[in-house]
Coordinates of C-alpha atoms in Angstrom, one line a residue:
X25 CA 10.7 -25.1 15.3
X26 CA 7.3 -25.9 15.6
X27 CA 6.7 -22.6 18.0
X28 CA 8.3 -20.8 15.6
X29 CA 5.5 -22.2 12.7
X30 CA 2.8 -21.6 14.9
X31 CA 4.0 -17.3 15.6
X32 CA 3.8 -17.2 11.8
X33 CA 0.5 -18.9 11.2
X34 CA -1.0 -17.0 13.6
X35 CA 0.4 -13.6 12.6
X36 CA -0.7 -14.5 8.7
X37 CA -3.9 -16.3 8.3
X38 CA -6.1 -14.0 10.3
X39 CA -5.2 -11.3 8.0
X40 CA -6.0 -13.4 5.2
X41 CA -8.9 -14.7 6.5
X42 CA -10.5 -11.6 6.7
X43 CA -9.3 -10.8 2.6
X44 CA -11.5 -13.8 2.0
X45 CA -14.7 -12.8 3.1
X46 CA -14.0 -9.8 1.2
X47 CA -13.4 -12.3 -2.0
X48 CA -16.5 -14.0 -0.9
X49 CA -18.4 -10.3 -0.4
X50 CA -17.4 -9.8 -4.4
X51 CA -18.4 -12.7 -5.5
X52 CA -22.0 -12.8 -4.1
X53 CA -21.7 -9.3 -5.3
X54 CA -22.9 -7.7 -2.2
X55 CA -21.3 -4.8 -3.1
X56 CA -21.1 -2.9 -6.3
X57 CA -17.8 -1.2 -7.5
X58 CA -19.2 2.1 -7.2
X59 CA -20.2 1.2 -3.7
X60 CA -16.8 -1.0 -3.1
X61 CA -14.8 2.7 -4.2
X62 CA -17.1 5.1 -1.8
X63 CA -16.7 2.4 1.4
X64 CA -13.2 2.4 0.9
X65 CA -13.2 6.1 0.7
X66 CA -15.0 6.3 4.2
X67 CA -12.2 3.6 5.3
X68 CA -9.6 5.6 4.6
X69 CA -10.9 9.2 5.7
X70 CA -12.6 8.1 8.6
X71 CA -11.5 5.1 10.0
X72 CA -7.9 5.3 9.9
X73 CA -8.2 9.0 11.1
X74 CA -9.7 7.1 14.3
X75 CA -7.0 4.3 14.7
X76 CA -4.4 6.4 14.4
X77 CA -6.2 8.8 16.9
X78 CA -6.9 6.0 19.3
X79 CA -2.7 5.3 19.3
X80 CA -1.2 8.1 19.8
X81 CA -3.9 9.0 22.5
X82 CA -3.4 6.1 24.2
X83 CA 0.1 5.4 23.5
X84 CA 3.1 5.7 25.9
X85 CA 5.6 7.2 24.2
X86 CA 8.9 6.3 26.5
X87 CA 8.5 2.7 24.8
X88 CA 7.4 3.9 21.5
X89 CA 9.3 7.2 20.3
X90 CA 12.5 5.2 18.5
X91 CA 14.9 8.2 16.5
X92 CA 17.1 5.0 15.4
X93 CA 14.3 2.9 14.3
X94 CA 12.7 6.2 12.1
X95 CA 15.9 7.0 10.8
X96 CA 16.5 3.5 9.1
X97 CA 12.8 3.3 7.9
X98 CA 13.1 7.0 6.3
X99 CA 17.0 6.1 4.8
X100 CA 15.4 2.3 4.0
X101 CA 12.3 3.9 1.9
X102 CA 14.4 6.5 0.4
X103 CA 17.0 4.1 -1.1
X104 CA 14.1 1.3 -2.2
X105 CA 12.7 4.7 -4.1
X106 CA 16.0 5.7 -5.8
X107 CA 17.0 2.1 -6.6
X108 CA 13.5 1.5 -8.2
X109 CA 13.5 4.8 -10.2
X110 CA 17.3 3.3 -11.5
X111 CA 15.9 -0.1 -11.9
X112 CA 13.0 1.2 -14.0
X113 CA 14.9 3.2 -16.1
X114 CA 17.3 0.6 -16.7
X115 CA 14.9 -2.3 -17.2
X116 CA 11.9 -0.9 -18.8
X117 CA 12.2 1.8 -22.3
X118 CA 8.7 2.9 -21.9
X119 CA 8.2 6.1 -19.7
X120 CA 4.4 5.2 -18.9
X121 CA 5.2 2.5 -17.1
X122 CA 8.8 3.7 -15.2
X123 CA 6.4 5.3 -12.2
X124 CA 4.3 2.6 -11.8
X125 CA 7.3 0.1 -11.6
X126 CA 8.9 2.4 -9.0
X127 CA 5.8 2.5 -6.9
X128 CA 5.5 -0.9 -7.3
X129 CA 9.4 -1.5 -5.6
X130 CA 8.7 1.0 -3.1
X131 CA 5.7 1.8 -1.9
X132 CA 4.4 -0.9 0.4
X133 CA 0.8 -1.8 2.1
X134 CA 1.8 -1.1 5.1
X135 CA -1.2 0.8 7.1
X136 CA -3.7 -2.0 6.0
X137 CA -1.6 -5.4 5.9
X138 CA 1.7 -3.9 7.8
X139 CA 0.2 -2.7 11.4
X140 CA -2.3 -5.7 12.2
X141 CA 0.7 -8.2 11.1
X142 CA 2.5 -6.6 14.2
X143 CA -0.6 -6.2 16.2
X144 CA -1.3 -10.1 15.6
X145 CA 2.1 -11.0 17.1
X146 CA 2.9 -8.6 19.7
X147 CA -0.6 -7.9 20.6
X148 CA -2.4 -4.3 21.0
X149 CA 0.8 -3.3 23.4
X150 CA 2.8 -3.9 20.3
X151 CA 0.9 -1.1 17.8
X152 CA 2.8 2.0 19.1
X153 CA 6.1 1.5 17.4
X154 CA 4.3 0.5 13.5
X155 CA 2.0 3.8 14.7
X156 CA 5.0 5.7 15.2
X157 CA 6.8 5.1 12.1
X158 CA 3.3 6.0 10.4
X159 CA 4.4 9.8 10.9
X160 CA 7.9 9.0 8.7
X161 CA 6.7 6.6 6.2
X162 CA 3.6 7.7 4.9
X163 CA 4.9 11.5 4.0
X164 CA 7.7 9.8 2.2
X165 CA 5.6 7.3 0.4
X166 CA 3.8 10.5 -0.5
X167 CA 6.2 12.5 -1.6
X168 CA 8.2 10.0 -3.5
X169 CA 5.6 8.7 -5.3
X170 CA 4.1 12.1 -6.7
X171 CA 8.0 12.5 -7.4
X172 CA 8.1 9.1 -9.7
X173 CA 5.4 9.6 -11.8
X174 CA 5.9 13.4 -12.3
X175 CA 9.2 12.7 -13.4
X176 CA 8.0 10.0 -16.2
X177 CA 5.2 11.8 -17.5
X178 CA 7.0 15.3 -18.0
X179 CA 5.4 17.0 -15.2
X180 CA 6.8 19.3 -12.9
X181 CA 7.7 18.2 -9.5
X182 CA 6.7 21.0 -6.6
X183 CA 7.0 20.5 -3.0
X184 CA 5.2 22.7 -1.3
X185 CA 1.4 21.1 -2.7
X186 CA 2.5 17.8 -2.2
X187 CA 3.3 18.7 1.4
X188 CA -0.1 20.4 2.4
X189 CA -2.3 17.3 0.5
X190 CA 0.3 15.2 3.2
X191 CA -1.1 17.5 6.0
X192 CA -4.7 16.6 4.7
X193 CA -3.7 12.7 5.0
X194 CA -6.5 11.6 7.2
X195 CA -3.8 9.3 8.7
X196 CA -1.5 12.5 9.8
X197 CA -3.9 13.9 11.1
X198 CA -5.9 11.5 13.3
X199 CA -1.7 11.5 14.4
X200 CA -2.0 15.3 14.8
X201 CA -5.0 15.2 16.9
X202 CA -4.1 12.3 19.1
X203 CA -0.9 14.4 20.3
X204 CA -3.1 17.6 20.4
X205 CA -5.6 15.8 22.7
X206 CA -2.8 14.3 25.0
X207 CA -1.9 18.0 25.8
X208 CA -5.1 18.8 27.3
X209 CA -5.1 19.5 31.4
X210 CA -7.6 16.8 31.3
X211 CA -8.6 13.7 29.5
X212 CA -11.7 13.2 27.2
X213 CA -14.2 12.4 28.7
X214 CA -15.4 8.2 28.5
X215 CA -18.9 8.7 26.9
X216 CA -16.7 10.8 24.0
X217 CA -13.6 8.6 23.9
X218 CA -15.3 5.1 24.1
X219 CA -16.9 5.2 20.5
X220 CA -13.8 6.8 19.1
X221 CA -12.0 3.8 20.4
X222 CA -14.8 1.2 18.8
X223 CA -14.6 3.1 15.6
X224 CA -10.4 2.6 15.5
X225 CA -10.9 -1.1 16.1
X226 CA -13.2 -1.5 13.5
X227 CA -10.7 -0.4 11.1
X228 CA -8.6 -3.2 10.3
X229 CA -11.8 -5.9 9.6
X230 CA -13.0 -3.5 7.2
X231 CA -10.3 -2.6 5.9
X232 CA -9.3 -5.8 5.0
X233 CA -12.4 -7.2 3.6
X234 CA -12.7 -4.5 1.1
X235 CA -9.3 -5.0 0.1
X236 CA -10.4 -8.5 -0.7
X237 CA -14.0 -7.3 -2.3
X238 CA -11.9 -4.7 -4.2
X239 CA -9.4 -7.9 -5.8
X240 CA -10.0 -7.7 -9.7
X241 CA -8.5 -10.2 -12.4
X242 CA -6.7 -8.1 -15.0
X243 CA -4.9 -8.9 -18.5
X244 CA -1.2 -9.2 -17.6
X245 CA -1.0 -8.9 -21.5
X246 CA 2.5 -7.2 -22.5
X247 CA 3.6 -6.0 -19.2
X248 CA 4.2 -9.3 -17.9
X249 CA 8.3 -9.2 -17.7
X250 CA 7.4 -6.0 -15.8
X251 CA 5.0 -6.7 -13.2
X252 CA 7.0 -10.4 -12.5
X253 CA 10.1 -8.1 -12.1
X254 CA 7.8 -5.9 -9.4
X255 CA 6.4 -9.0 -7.6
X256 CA 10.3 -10.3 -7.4
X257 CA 11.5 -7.2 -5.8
X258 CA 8.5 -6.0 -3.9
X259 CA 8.2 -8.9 -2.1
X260 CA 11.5 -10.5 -1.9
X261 CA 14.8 -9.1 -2.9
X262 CA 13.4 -5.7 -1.2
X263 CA 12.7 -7.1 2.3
X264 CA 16.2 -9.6 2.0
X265 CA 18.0 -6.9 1.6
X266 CA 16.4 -3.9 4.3
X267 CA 15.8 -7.2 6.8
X268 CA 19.5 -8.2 6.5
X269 CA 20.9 -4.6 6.8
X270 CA 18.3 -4.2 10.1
X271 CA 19.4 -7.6 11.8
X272 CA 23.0 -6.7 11.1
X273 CA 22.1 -3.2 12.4
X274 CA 20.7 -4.9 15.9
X275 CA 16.8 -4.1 15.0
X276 CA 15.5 -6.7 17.5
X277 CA 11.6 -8.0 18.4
X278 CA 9.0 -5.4 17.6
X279 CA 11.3 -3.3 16.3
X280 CA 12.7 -5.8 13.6
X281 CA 8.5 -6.9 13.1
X282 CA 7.9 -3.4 12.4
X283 CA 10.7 -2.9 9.8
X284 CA 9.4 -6.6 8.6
X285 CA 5.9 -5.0 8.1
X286 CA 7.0 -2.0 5.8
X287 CA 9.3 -3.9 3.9
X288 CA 7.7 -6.8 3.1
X289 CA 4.0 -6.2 2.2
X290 CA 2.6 -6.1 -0.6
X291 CA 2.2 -3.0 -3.4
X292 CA 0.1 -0.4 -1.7
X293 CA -3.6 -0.1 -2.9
X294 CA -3.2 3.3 -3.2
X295 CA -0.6 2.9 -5.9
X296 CA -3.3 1.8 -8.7
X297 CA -5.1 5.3 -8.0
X298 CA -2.4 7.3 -8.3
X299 CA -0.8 5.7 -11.2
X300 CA -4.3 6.0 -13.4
X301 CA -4.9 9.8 -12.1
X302 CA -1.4 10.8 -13.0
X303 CA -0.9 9.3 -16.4
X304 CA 1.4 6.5 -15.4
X305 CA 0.7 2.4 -16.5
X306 CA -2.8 1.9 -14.6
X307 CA -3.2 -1.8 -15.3
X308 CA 0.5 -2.4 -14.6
X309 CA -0.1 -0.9 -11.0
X310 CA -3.2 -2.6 -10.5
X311 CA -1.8 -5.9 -11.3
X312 CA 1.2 -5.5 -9.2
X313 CA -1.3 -4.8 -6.2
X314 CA -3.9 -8.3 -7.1
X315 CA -0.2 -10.3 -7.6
X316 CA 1.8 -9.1 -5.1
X317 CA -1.3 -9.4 -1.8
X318 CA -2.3 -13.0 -3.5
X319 CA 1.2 -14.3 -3.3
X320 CA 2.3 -12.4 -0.5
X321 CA 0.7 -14.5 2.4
X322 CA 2.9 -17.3 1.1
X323 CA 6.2 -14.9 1.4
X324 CA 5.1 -13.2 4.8
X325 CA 4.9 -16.7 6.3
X326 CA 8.2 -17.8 5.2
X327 CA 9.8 -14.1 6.4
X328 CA 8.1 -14.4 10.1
X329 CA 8.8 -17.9 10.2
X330 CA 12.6 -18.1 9.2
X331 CA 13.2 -14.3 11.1
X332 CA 11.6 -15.6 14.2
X333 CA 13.7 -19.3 14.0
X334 CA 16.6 -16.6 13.6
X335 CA 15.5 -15.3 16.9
X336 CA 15.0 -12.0 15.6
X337 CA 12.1 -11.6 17.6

């Protein structure tokens, strides 16, 4: 039992370690909020374009490549999305905030938070499989979430420009390039590939602390029945149920920690963005973000920690 304490501690608390020097950064205001949004910009264009480079470059796919594993994830996201568009409907009258509510259920942290959780277990052997699944859940996020708040704002839902701005995901295409490079007749040379590698491992630090510099306390105000309902599902009934269906399933060790790391992170960051540029409940999303990454380093411990005393990993 104790073993099993210590696996969760140590997968957790370096991740939120690093979210508090980026509280700490804000507070000393170090950083301004127009410098805060243009670092995270370069975060997310350039340094995850290298990480996910680094991978797949260096990846082996015979251990990696899992058709089962992909499946679930894409028929796992897909159902969270169409059970959130039903809950939202059901739960909430006001169309502005129905697609920031679905986001909310669906659409999980799982580049930033989800990847170094498995990385901190299994180690940098262990990244392949999360990198993997990167291909099948981030289009879908995508493409779902466009879907959501087109829908509750009156706008019309078309496929074909939502698919060529998820070929311009820097994330896809570090991906792209990575396989594109692996079919070379030779590899890249050391002097060329070693800073690429530094720059992908620099990518998770970062990331993190500007998450944490980027934290903001908003007015919960009306919406509180709403974002409470989010935090609920995003973080608990959401992973019970996709966890139970995987261990059931047979979705065992880094596998099952992958699944764990889609599934039961927090609201993506990207969410509040695309919730204020496409007319849906801004505040709402933001606040399900701050909520749902505060509280969710107490309900990531407790799913590592009773998972792996399950011996599901």
């Amino acid at each position: 039992m104790f073993s099993n304490f210590i696996v969760a501690v140590s997968a957790v608390v370096p991740i939120f370690v690093l979210i508090g020097i980026g509280l700490l950064v804000r507070r000393a205001r170090l950083l301004t909020e127009e410098e805060l949004a243009h670092t995270n910009r370069l975060v997310f264009r350039v340094f995850f374009f290298f990480t996910l480079f680094s991978n797949i470059y260096n990846a082996d796919f015979a251990d990696g490549f899992n058709p089962r594993l992909m499946l679930f994830g894409a028929a796992a996201v897909t159902l969270l999305f169409l059970g959130g568009l039903a809950f939202s409907c059901l739960f909430e009258p006001l169309r502005k905030r129905r697609g920031a509510m679905t986001q909310a259920i669906f659409r999980s942290n799982f580049i930033i938070l989800g990847l170094p959780l498995v990385v901190n277990i299994f180690g940098e052997d262990g990244a392949l499989v999360p990198t993997m699944m990167v291909a099948v859940i981030i289009p879908l996020y995508n493409i779902y979430a466009v879907l959501a708040l087109e829908t509750f704002r009156g706008g019309t839902f078309r496929l074909l420009p939502i698919l060529r701005g998820v070929l311009k995901n820097p994330m896809i295409d570090g991906m792209l390039l990575g396989f594109l490079c692996r079919l070379l007749p030779f590899p890249l040379p050391d002097p060329l590939l070693r800073p690429l590698m530094q720059v992908g491992a620099a990518t998770t630090p970062l990331a993190l602390i500007i998450l944490g510099a980027s934290f903001r306390r908003g007015g919960i105000s009306e919406s509180r029945r709403d974002l409470w309902a989010c935090v609920f599902i995003r973080l608990i009934a959401a992973p019970a149920l996709v966890l139970t269906a995987a261990a059931l399933l047979g979705f065992r060790g880094v596998e099952f920690v992958t699944l764990l790391a889609i599934f039961a992170t927090p609201c993506a960051v990207a969410s509040y963005a695309m919730a204020q540029q496409m007319g849906s409940d801004a505040a709402l999303a933001g606040n399900t973000v701050v909520f749902t990454s505060a509280l969710s380093c107490f309900t990531i411990f407790g799913w590592i920690f009773l998972t792996k005393t399950l011996g599901l990993f």
